[in-house]
XYZ file of C-alpha atoms in Angstrom:
767
model
C 94.007 115.897 85.650
C 90.634 114.164 87.545
C 91.845 110.512 87.244
C 95.492 110.797 86.591
C 98.102 110.115 89.075
C 98.552 111.024 92.487
C 94.581 111.128 92.858
C 92.600 108.114 95.234
C 91.049 106.876 92.127
C 88.602 103.700 93.122
C 89.745 100.071 91.680
C 88.709 99.524 88.207
C 88.746 95.629 88.901
C 86.273 95.661 91.931
C 83.193 95.733 90.381
C 83.798 91.527 88.817
C 84.898 90.500 92.224
C 82.585 91.424 94.302
C 79.510 90.459 92.154
C 81.219 87.111 91.068
C 82.765 87.548 87.233
C 85.846 87.293 88.370
C 87.849 84.882 85.776
C 89.872 82.428 88.280
C 91.497 79.530 87.061
C 88.943 77.030 88.705
C 86.466 79.237 86.230
C 87.562 77.837 83.043
C 86.942 75.065 81.154
C 87.733 73.209 78.712
C 86.152 70.344 76.061
C 87.352 66.815 77.532
C 88.896 67.903 80.220
C 89.798 65.323 82.991
C 91.081 65.734 86.624
C 94.015 64.931 88.366
C 94.523 64.013 92.210
C 98.272 64.044 94.094
C 99.131 61.070 96.093
C 101.308 62.526 98.757
C 104.009 60.810 101.307
C 102.095 60.326 104.632
C 105.598 60.336 106.332
C 107.915 63.103 106.823
C 111.167 61.185 106.233
C 111.689 57.609 104.811
C 112.711 55.158 101.955
C 110.193 54.625 99.435
C 110.709 51.237 98.304
C 107.121 50.772 96.689
C 104.454 52.273 94.828
C 101.676 50.141 93.935
C 99.555 51.648 91.363
C 97.588 48.653 90.185
C 94.628 48.716 92.295
C 94.310 52.507 91.036
C 94.651 51.629 87.711
C 92.148 49.112 87.283
C 89.489 51.714 89.153
C 86.435 52.617 87.064
C 87.150 56.218 85.314
C 90.839 56.299 86.169
C 93.096 57.353 82.838
C 96.352 57.247 84.396
C 98.503 56.833 87.474
C 102.195 58.127 87.267
C 105.164 57.417 88.666
C 108.703 58.995 89.275
C 109.648 55.716 86.981
C 107.291 56.866 84.298
C 108.658 60.508 84.323
C 112.111 59.190 83.975
C 111.672 56.956 81.426
C 110.117 60.148 79.290
C 112.767 62.421 80.072
C 111.344 64.439 82.343
C 113.495 66.977 84.330
C 113.411 68.129 88.017
C 112.628 71.580 89.127
C 114.924 74.465 88.419
C 117.106 76.232 91.273
C 117.179 79.900 89.993
C 119.376 80.988 93.373
C 122.549 79.188 93.211
C 125.683 80.635 95.608
C 128.648 79.170 96.658
C 129.869 78.398 100.088
C 131.657 80.948 102.019
C 134.365 78.306 102.559
C 134.357 77.904 98.767
C 132.687 75.543 96.241
C 129.564 75.472 94.400
C 126.423 74.811 96.970
C 124.928 71.074 96.171
C 121.697 70.695 94.029
C 120.150 67.743 95.191
C 117.395 67.256 92.018
C 114.174 68.715 92.975
C 112.087 65.936 91.114
C 108.342 66.053 90.065
C 107.687 63.116 92.065
C 109.814 61.437 95.046
C 111.740 58.674 93.964
C 113.884 56.074 96.433
C 112.963 58.434 99.325
C 110.537 60.740 100.973
C 111.879 63.972 102.261
C 108.873 65.816 103.751
C 105.225 65.270 104.308
C 102.840 65.643 101.583
C 105.546 65.989 98.942
C 104.147 64.101 95.746
C 104.790 60.181 95.140
C 102.174 59.790 92.369
C 99.900 61.835 90.108
C 96.105 60.105 89.312
C 94.116 61.327 86.294
C 90.370 60.494 86.159
C 87.441 61.557 84.046
C 85.716 63.259 87.542
C 87.452 64.612 90.815
C 85.846 61.948 92.458
C 87.116 59.304 90.846
C 90.838 60.830 90.836
C 90.732 61.727 94.599
C 89.322 57.778 95.060
C 91.738 55.946 93.346
C 94.542 58.606 94.993
C 93.836 56.934 97.982
C 94.036 53.096 96.586
C 97.432 54.140 95.890
C 99.848 51.892 98.124
C 103.130 53.186 99.272
C 105.759 50.766 101.209
C 107.673 53.067 103.350
C 110.552 52.199 105.922
C 110.079 55.688 108.219
C 113.433 57.202 109.084
C 114.043 59.799 111.950
C 112.952 63.486 110.939
C 114.369 66.933 111.809
C 112.166 69.551 111.585
C 114.492 72.689 112.903
C 117.861 73.883 111.422
C 119.643 73.111 114.496
C 118.431 69.662 114.550
C 119.466 69.270 111.355
C 122.930 70.045 111.224
C 124.089 68.753 114.303
C 126.442 65.813 114.699
C 124.430 62.510 113.728
C 121.192 63.865 112.554
C 119.499 61.896 110.067
C 120.621 62.662 106.665
C 118.331 63.826 103.732
C 120.427 63.931 100.797
C 123.843 62.274 100.260
C 124.766 65.197 97.840
C 124.796 67.503 100.891
C 126.855 66.157 104.139
C 125.467 67.080 107.593
C 122.328 68.558 105.774
C 123.860 71.602 104.950
C 122.102 73.546 101.884
C 124.645 76.465 102.222
C 126.880 78.193 104.216
C 127.059 81.605 103.508
C 128.807 84.766 104.687
C 128.163 88.984 104.062
C 130.978 91.122 105.575
C 134.058 90.147 107.784
C 133.375 88.359 109.967
C 136.567 88.426 112.419
C 136.966 92.464 111.740
C 133.021 92.540 113.131
C 134.273 90.324 116.473
C 136.953 92.875 117.001
C 135.220 95.792 117.074
C 132.443 94.747 119.558
C 135.675 93.696 121.301
C 137.087 97.429 121.538
C 132.791 98.287 121.998
C 132.250 100.335 125.271
C 128.904 97.727 125.496
C 127.553 94.751 123.667
C 124.224 93.533 123.844
C 123.357 90.024 122.800
C 120.077 88.880 121.566
C 118.617 85.352 120.273
C 115.598 85.199 118.249
C 113.320 83.016 116.326
C 111.635 84.235 112.972
C 108.549 81.662 113.558
C 107.749 79.713 110.357
C 104.674 81.019 108.355
C 101.714 78.961 106.064
C 100.939 81.907 103.291
C 97.096 80.676 103.165
C 96.382 82.707 100.232
C 92.796 83.112 99.588
C 92.885 81.270 96.545
C 94.694 77.798 96.677
C 97.140 76.901 93.868
C 95.349 75.658 91.133
C 96.945 74.297 87.139
C 95.262 73.178 84.103
C 97.608 71.715 81.214
C 96.500 71.658 77.345
C 98.223 69.969 74.314
C 98.458 70.445 70.657
C 99.536 67.596 69.388
C 99.737 69.016 66.106
C 101.718 72.349 66.713
C 103.555 69.822 69.751
C 102.670 72.521 72.184
C 101.598 72.864 75.566
C 99.531 75.739 77.165
C 99.519 75.985 81.067
C 96.489 77.994 82.456
C 97.789 78.596 86.416
C 97.069 81.176 89.062
C 100.659 82.474 89.577
C 102.353 86.038 90.568
C 103.882 85.961 86.320
C 103.328 84.089 83.757
C 106.535 84.484 81.838
C 108.539 83.719 85.057
C 106.632 80.471 85.526
C 107.388 79.759 81.586
C 111.228 80.715 81.628
C 111.877 78.961 84.832
C 110.339 75.889 84.414
C 109.773 74.153 81.009
C 113.228 74.103 79.493
C 114.937 72.436 82.615
C 111.242 69.944 82.742
C 110.717 68.926 79.495
C 114.154 69.781 77.389
C 111.861 72.210 75.382
C 112.300 75.431 74.386
C 110.133 78.162 75.956
C 108.329 78.885 72.953
C 106.801 75.450 72.953
C 104.777 77.080 76.260
C 101.935 79.548 76.593
C 101.241 80.009 80.259
C 98.187 82.192 80.917
C 97.196 83.542 84.630
C 93.924 85.052 84.637
C 92.905 86.731 87.996
C 94.704 85.199 90.638
C 93.537 85.092 94.622
C 96.401 86.176 96.473
C 100.097 84.951 96.091
C 102.385 86.717 98.708
C 105.470 84.843 96.891
C 104.183 81.667 97.238
C 103.048 81.134 93.916
C 106.200 82.702 92.164
C 107.596 79.884 91.759
C 107.440 77.006 89.980
C 105.691 73.378 91.129
C 105.361 69.983 90.607
C 101.489 69.837 89.812
C 102.131 72.771 86.879
C 104.774 70.182 85.437
C 102.307 67.207 86.144
C 99.253 68.551 84.206
C 101.220 69.190 81.385
C 102.924 65.843 81.218
C 99.518 64.089 81.068
C 97.754 66.581 79.127
C 100.579 65.466 76.315
C 100.124 61.767 77.448
C 96.358 61.662 77.636
C 96.379 64.270 74.447
C 93.489 65.862 76.499
C 93.606 69.075 79.031
C 94.235 67.662 82.471
C 93.406 70.336 85.850
C 94.372 69.889 88.996
C 92.818 72.044 92.066
C 94.513 72.201 95.619
C 92.597 71.911 98.630
C 93.273 73.325 101.037
C 94.611 70.952 103.825
C 97.303 70.032 100.623
C 98.210 73.874 100.534
C 98.970 73.251 104.509
C 101.463 70.388 103.253
C 102.654 71.308 99.964
C 103.046 75.441 99.368
C 106.048 76.881 100.116
C 106.185 78.426 103.777
C 107.807 81.572 104.491
C 110.077 82.887 107.494
C 111.973 79.964 109.712
C 115.222 80.964 111.290
C 116.706 81.695 114.364
C 119.191 84.256 114.583
C 121.352 85.149 117.360
C 122.938 88.801 117.340
C 125.231 91.524 118.970
C 125.274 94.916 118.783
C 128.216 97.296 119.757
C 127.931 100.566 121.604
C 130.330 103.060 122.251
C 129.904 105.384 125.816
C 127.835 107.818 124.324
C 125.125 104.671 122.654
C 126.188 105.026 119.126
C 126.543 101.683 117.476
C 129.658 100.464 116.835
C 129.462 96.832 114.998
C 126.404 94.266 114.580
C 126.815 90.341 114.326
C 124.056 88.025 113.360
C 124.720 84.365 112.575
C 121.735 82.553 111.579
C 120.119 79.360 111.206
C 117.827 78.841 108.331
C 115.556 76.229 107.067
C 115.194 74.855 103.274
C 112.592 72.698 103.858
C 112.606 68.979 102.418
C 113.437 70.432 98.991
C 115.176 73.327 97.272
C 112.798 75.758 96.316
C 113.412 77.648 93.026
C 114.203 81.085 94.974
C 114.857 79.014 98.396
C 118.115 80.181 99.846
C 117.519 84.037 98.634
C 115.578 85.207 101.524
C 118.142 84.371 104.325
C 121.315 85.225 101.980
C 120.837 87.814 99.340
C 117.464 89.537 100.737
C 117.845 89.765 104.316
C 121.756 90.134 105.822
C 122.074 93.603 103.452
C 119.414 95.384 105.082
C 120.589 93.916 108.614
C 121.699 97.502 109.639
C 118.529 99.069 109.103
C 118.238 102.956 108.834
C 121.280 102.792 111.555
C 125.344 104.124 110.454
C 126.763 100.906 111.817
C 130.633 100.991 111.005
C 130.989 96.958 110.535
C 128.366 94.412 109.883
C 128.827 90.538 109.028
C 126.694 87.732 108.999
C 127.190 84.278 108.687
C 123.969 81.913 107.668
C 123.771 78.306 107.644
C 120.674 76.832 105.702
C 120.008 73.799 106.611
C 117.438 71.041 104.432
C 114.728 69.896 107.156
C 111.670 67.297 106.758
C 109.263 69.787 106.267
C 107.764 71.585 103.392
C 109.901 73.888 101.196
C 110.892 77.340 102.224
C 111.059 80.130 99.889
C 109.352 84.000 99.486
C 106.895 85.568 101.709
C 105.612 88.827 101.969
C 109.130 90.948 102.725
C 111.015 87.621 101.704
C 114.436 87.950 103.766
C 113.832 91.765 104.656
C 110.974 91.659 107.378
C 113.588 89.371 109.146
C 116.317 91.456 109.012
C 114.023 94.754 110.166
C 112.807 92.546 113.217
C 116.542 91.545 114.257
C 117.574 94.931 114.181
C 114.452 96.538 115.806
C 114.250 94.446 118.593
C 118.004 94.321 119.487
C 117.926 98.150 119.626
C 115.094 98.423 121.712
C 117.135 95.525 124.096
C 119.854 98.157 124.220
C 118.072 100.971 124.882
C 116.715 99.104 127.737
C 120.337 97.863 128.597
C 121.213 101.701 128.387
C 118.170 103.250 130.512
C 117.449 105.410 127.164
C 114.533 106.275 125.435
C 113.935 103.768 122.834
C 113.326 106.488 120.385
C 116.131 108.447 121.680
C 118.623 106.104 120.507
C 116.710 105.113 117.479
C 117.436 109.184 116.783
C 120.734 109.231 117.621
C 121.973 106.057 115.540
C 119.422 106.858 112.358
C 121.548 107.914 108.986
C 120.960 111.864 108.458
C 119.155 112.952 105.600
C 122.453 114.963 104.633
C 124.443 111.873 104.453
C 122.298 110.433 101.244
C 123.411 108.932 98.989
C 124.720 106.541 101.841
C 126.449 103.317 101.191
C 126.201 100.965 104.143
C 128.889 98.432 105.159
C 126.613 95.927 103.911
C 127.195 96.974 100.472
C 123.874 98.318 100.021
C 123.139 102.044 98.857
C 120.713 104.000 99.945
C 119.298 107.408 97.474
C 117.173 109.013 99.463
C 115.265 109.275 103.170
C 114.515 111.369 105.875
C 114.645 108.639 108.935
C 114.814 110.689 112.125
C 111.722 113.062 110.040
C 109.513 110.237 109.843
C 110.081 108.525 113.191
C 109.071 112.016 114.474
C 106.145 112.535 112.781
C 104.842 108.889 113.561
C 105.552 109.192 117.231
C 103.677 112.965 116.950
C 100.772 110.987 115.223
C 100.709 108.264 118.123
C 101.348 110.669 121.262
C 104.099 109.058 122.265
C 104.747 111.857 124.896
C 101.318 110.908 125.660
C 101.826 107.636 126.328
C 103.324 107.553 130.275
C 99.487 109.273 131.240
C 98.101 106.353 129.602
C 99.852 103.522 130.980
C 98.040 103.279 133.949
C 94.769 103.004 132.247
C 92.023 100.505 132.736
C 91.185 97.540 134.296
C 90.732 93.760 133.131
C 87.461 91.371 133.112
C 88.750 89.993 136.881
C 89.438 93.849 138.040
C 93.224 93.740 137.810
C 94.992 96.150 136.368
C 96.185 95.939 132.542
C 99.627 95.988 131.489
C 99.934 98.306 128.743
C 103.360 98.887 126.535
C 104.206 100.752 123.202
C 106.971 99.679 120.586
C 108.423 101.273 117.787
C 109.196 99.511 114.906
C 111.336 101.267 112.338
C 112.076 99.520 109.083
C 114.008 99.710 105.501
C 113.237 97.246 102.550
C 114.918 97.093 99.175
C 112.452 96.683 96.411
C 111.966 96.970 92.677
C 115.717 95.393 92.229
C 117.435 95.500 88.947
C 116.011 93.505 86.381
C 113.923 94.392 83.106
C 110.182 94.790 82.267
C 107.733 95.383 79.205
C 104.699 97.281 78.336
C 103.021 98.180 74.990
C 99.796 100.498 74.579
C 97.627 99.873 71.922
C 95.214 102.262 70.325
C 92.620 100.924 68.130
C 90.957 102.794 64.966
C 87.681 102.530 66.877
C 88.932 104.521 69.970
C 89.860 101.499 72.429
C 92.919 101.615 74.673
C 94.690 98.224 75.286
C 97.549 98.271 77.541
C 99.837 95.188 78.394
C 101.636 94.670 81.140
C 103.655 91.147 82.297
C 103.520 91.875 85.884
C 100.561 90.454 87.579
C 98.070 91.029 89.976
C 97.101 89.034 92.695
C 94.750 91.242 94.413
C 97.132 94.622 94.426
C 95.011 96.974 92.224
C 97.718 96.922 89.354
C 94.810 97.352 86.778
C 93.475 100.508 88.339
C 97.116 102.475 88.490
C 98.228 101.486 85.439
C 94.883 102.916 83.843
C 95.989 105.812 85.836
C 99.141 106.628 84.366
C 97.484 105.638 81.038
C 95.043 108.567 80.838
C 97.196 110.686 82.476
C 100.193 110.767 80.084
C 97.558 110.026 77.124
C 95.004 112.319 77.935
C 92.042 109.928 77.467
C 89.163 108.869 79.464
C 90.284 106.096 81.652
C 86.685 103.898 80.639
C 88.340 103.859 77.357
C 91.430 101.380 78.737
C 91.195 97.997 79.442
C 94.440 96.675 81.124
C 95.643 92.875 80.293
C 97.922 90.559 81.645
C 99.158 87.100 82.283
C 99.895 85.719 78.859
C 103.224 84.842 77.513
C 102.172 85.935 74.025
C 101.156 89.720 74.896
C 102.858 91.439 72.410
C 105.969 92.836 75.176
C 109.260 92.063 74.845
C 110.224 91.451 78.292
C 108.011 90.375 81.840
C 109.751 89.798 85.674
C 106.580 89.163 86.876
C 105.301 90.505 90.883
C 107.816 89.763 93.278
C 110.068 92.321 95.137
C 107.255 95.034 95.208
C 108.500 95.412 91.425
C 105.154 96.130 89.945
C 104.980 100.079 89.738
C 108.662 100.611 89.649
C 109.501 98.342 86.984
C 106.165 98.148 85.109
C 105.256 101.751 85.354
C 108.700 102.635 84.018
C 107.872 100.375 81.321
C 104.397 102.065 81.074
C 106.109 105.507 80.684
C 108.286 104.700 77.736
C 105.358 102.610 75.993
C 102.899 105.644 76.317
C 106.077 108.122 75.418
C 106.403 105.831 72.178
C 102.907 106.316 71.472
C 103.031 110.370 72.134
C 106.075 109.838 69.454
C 104.565 107.953 66.680
C 101.046 110.274 66.991
C 102.848 113.606 67.016
C 104.491 112.987 64.049
C 101.248 112.242 62.495
C 100.329 115.238 63.799
C 102.477 116.982 62.384
C 101.970 115.664 58.927
C 97.992 116.549 59.442
C 97.908 120.019 60.305
C 100.823 120.642 57.989
C 102.916 121.951 60.640
C 106.464 121.248 61.646
C 106.214 118.675 64.456
C 108.795 121.026 67.292
C 105.826 123.687 66.914
C 102.937 121.373 68.306
C 101.874 120.953 72.065
C 100.249 118.047 73.598
C 97.679 118.659 76.272
C 94.623 117.018 77.398
C 94.342 114.065 74.988
C 94.963 116.701 71.836
C 97.853 117.966 69.489
C 97.667 122.031 69.577
C 99.078 124.506 67.572
C 100.138 127.355 69.949
C 98.215 130.690 69.095
C 95.497 128.549 66.636
C 92.574 127.176 67.109
C 94.156 124.286 65.169
C 94.221 120.677 67.031
C 93.731 117.305 66.177
C 92.810 114.892 68.824
C 94.810 111.615 69.761
C 91.924 109.142 69.475
C 91.015 111.082 66.025
C 94.481 110.763 65.297
C 94.615 106.797 65.432
C 91.370 106.385 63.608
C 92.722 108.131 60.769
C 96.311 106.319 60.566
C 94.347 102.507 61.616
C 95.897 102.848 65.318
C 98.584 103.623 67.138
C 101.084 101.353 69.137
C 103.872 101.773 71.553
C 106.315 99.642 72.807
C 108.477 100.107 76.318
C 110.774 98.220 77.671
C 112.196 99.395 80.865
C 115.852 98.277 82.500
C 115.632 99.178 86.442
C 119.421 99.367 86.922
C 119.336 100.092 91.584
C 116.823 99.189 93.880
C 114.280 101.533 95.782
C 113.968 102.364 99.625
C 110.803 102.300 100.921
C 111.021 102.995 104.560
C 109.030 103.940 107.422
C 108.194 103.753 111.353
C 105.534 101.845 112.667
C 104.249 102.548 116.403
C 102.023 100.040 118.095
C 100.259 100.243 121.711
C 98.937 97.000 123.353
C 97.192 96.224 126.466
C 97.684 92.807 128.262
C 95.644 91.309 130.528
C 97.515 89.507 133.031
C 95.042 86.758 133.913
C 94.308 85.498 130.131
C 97.627 87.112 128.259
C 94.722 88.468 125.612
C 96.660 91.034 123.825
C 94.431 94.130 122.506
C 96.020 96.730 119.899
C 94.734 99.755 121.444
C 96.463 101.730 118.622
C 98.490 101.731 115.738
C 100.088 104.262 113.830
C 102.674 104.180 110.473
C 104.204 106.669 108.729
C 106.110 105.665 105.131
C 108.126 107.003 102.274
C 107.202 105.862 99.326
C 108.439 108.458 97.024
C 106.045 109.303 94.876
C 102.259 108.115 95.621
C 100.693 107.104 92.545
C 97.208 106.019 94.105
C 96.953 106.973 97.670
C 93.799 104.899 98.292
C 95.391 101.410 96.641
C 98.464 102.344 98.630
C 96.244 102.449 102.206
C 95.098 99.450 101.271
C 98.464 97.605 100.471
C 99.615 99.620 103.832
C 96.651 97.930 105.906
C 96.885 94.508 104.226
C 100.663 94.248 105.219
C 100.388 95.306 108.818
C 97.428 92.706 109.551
C 99.586 90.086 107.789
C 102.824 91.337 109.849
C 100.904 91.234 113.209
C 99.402 87.857 111.997
C 103.095 86.551 112.376
C 103.818 88.054 115.662
C 100.253 87.176 117.153
C 98.914 84.307 116.106
C 100.643 82.515 113.261
C 103.170 79.319 113.553
C 103.396 75.872 111.589
C 104.205 73.537 114.745
C 105.543 69.640 113.348
C 105.965 67.272 115.941
C 110.112 67.175 116.673
C 110.190 63.237 116.342
C 108.171 62.583 113.883
C 107.766 65.543 111.225
C 103.883 65.159 111.064
C 102.233 68.268 111.201
C 100.462 69.599 114.059
C 98.526 72.990 112.423
C 97.377 71.273 109.384
C 94.467 73.360 109.053
C 92.450 76.284 110.097
C 91.314 74.271 113.460
C 95.154 75.006 114.710
C 96.864 77.293 112.705
C 95.875 81.065 113.587
C 95.535 83.429 111.484
C 94.196 87.303 112.469
C 90.663 88.118 112.361
C 89.378 91.829 111.669
C 88.357 91.604 115.411
C 92.042 91.012 116.140
C 93.444 94.732 114.840
C 92.458 98.130 115.190
C 91.944 101.044 113.401
C 94.885 101.713 111.264
C 96.434 105.319 111.112
C 98.501 105.518 107.779
C 100.306 108.596 106.258
C 103.042 109.194 104.374
C 105.909 111.971 104.220
C 107.388 111.174 100.908
C 111.273 111.567 99.941
C 111.011 111.437 95.843
C 113.003 108.144 94.653
C 116.314 108.917 92.673
C 116.564 105.694 90.872
C 113.585 105.459 88.634
C 112.165 108.014 86.309
C 108.510 107.805 88.311
C 110.501 108.726 91.532
C 108.611 105.719 93.481
C 109.116 103.400 95.879
C 107.557 100.054 96.299
C 105.159 99.733 98.683
C 103.550 95.973 98.434
C 105.694 94.293 101.545
C 106.119 97.346 104.067
C 103.499 96.571 106.180
C 104.804 92.953 106.740
C 108.167 94.410 107.528
C 107.382 97.462 110.244
C 104.437 95.053 111.912
C 106.350 92.496 114.025
C 109.051 94.834 115.578
C 106.095 97.238 116.761
C 104.345 94.779 118.029
C 106.840 92.309 120.017
C 108.579 95.663 120.866
C 104.960 97.075 122.378
C 104.401 93.771 124.107
C 107.883 93.290 125.614
C 107.112 97.250 126.767
C 103.662 95.977 128.510
C 105.323 93.034 130.346
C 109.192 94.468 131.511
C 107.897 95.552 134.633
C 107.248 91.957 135.361
C 110.758 91.244 134.326
C 110.038 90.054 130.721
C 112.065 91.573 128.412
C 112.523 88.240 126.016
C 109.702 86.486 124.510
C 109.245 84.713 120.640
C 107.002 85.393 118.055
C 103.814 84.298 117.962
C 102.843 86.208 121.206
C 99.497 83.950 121.691
C 97.856 84.388 124.727
C 98.552 81.175 126.275
C 102.673 81.913 125.734
C 102.111 85.587 127.040
C 100.008 83.671 130.234
C 103.038 81.451 130.804
C 105.647 83.577 130.648
C 103.651 86.080 133.368
C 103.347 82.711 135.603
C 106.849 81.811 135.300
C 107.708 85.471 135.917
C 105.712 85.571 139.336
C 107.506 82.408 140.540
């Protein structure tokens, strides 16, 4: 089919975006609306003695100023923690309340302290500046190791020693014994730098209250309207979720950061009920740097054991991770349930064990960022494998191939308990190396001079990733064919730029034989006629949402088939469906699906899909760089990636996802780093003047290809693809730079590899 699955069908949503007719939260307005501003903590740690709102309340156009005392008086609860785990030593992790507004103590810079509502945005901001805070400063701790040190300033009484969670996977003693018996042990310590998400559209929320029905509506940019409703409402307001409708219009980027509930979303609802007027709040970019959840931020030490032939025998990892100054909904998920299970990567490692300590620190709360733990795991294993190859004197590709799980071993269960269903890792790697002309690199290494005439330092690196996506869960979809031939697809996943509408249109058009122009996709509304919805996280949208849509279109066809049999006066088993019509074989008798819908007054099918196992996309990234030794500037000369995504639904959209992921991965590896002053906790990288993001001229042309092995864990045979590029890029880039610098004796360097950091390393190496 011309517009069917597998075709490079152009995005149907792009016209409204490139013509400025997209409808984002800030584009929506309501009669009588008022404006909110947040008073944020100007320090990272301190005792909050008083919040003086008298001046602000008296200002012209100010309607209300709310503090934690007001919320407590009205019985407003704290934000939920979705992932709650046990300590390795026994007992549940502590759960200090993540209150909407600070009470008694400040724990991170930018923490909400008061909520101001006025008749204009300017009046609200001016009143927020007039709120006086009486704070006794306390010493701040911004690194996990510092926070866990004896005598460190304590953030929460409920969390002695600032320990949010001590968690283990695998047998640490067994791993240590396996390492002791190994022929060689390679050790590596590395940092996975803290990242600001920096979505193009900052966070926002509009709260509405219906006094007659005692119900709420929240309009907000999110990664799933149902998730925000179900996670937040009952715990905060003590009311059934049916009392809240959440609407998410177009969204300008999420990357994990918009998958969790925030104080401001609850505060606009609270204020809307108090004032009986719509209340809107829009984050500034400065606020986003301080208050959006951030990503990564952990330090790990790893030991990899090898036998005399170079085969891996054991992997032991110890990680310190940050939770930030409050526990976000999925806060401990990334360094525990997501990353460590993927620690062995694509390699057959008999014994794997991980010890994780998550610390409360005086900086923004941590949560998912594109990849959510899997990039950290891939970065660690790929960096230590490269180091092992150097110490053994082996080629990095040869050591990888020697230790890769072979396709005949599939399905394969790792020592961390993860069951890989499919994959031919060595073949994917070989394809990537051939495409990148790996064999020809030695001849290229000595080519080219820098601006000063010095020879450029050239290097090449591999990053092979595997991740778990489409984790178990349910997702619903519904397909309606109206009597006039219009087709509406309802889904619970939320596009934040990925192009979901296009893929769902393709799938529906192929299944029903309908012109794509007739199909409209609706999402982002908890009032949609779908049985369940899990939103867009963990690259699950096409696995789960696609599975649900397959069921929904199947139900439409089942109902239509029965109607067609009646209309054509034949047994239903005699019918064939092809190209949008039911036909009686051997005759010219047929009836179109849209004609049937018109005759019966419309058709509807509902799908409630349950995914029982994950999918395991994987791929090889090969990066080639040139480093100017006089400036430390790195230029990416070539970038090749070959992925295994199972069945490809739309190669055009898939390439876009990979390109974007690589750009974000290189951004972390080359430029990005959140910096807090270690004593005061003040952010030193709080704007785009001080926080680097990659530009187009930082990036090369990406060579992207697939070598797919169909997935066996879902009916579409697909593997999630949205986060893959951000996982494979950092180790490939860093390994390439280390390869370039290794002739100078530089074999370890932490991200981000900024020009200044690289130049300083070169100067130190010169002595």
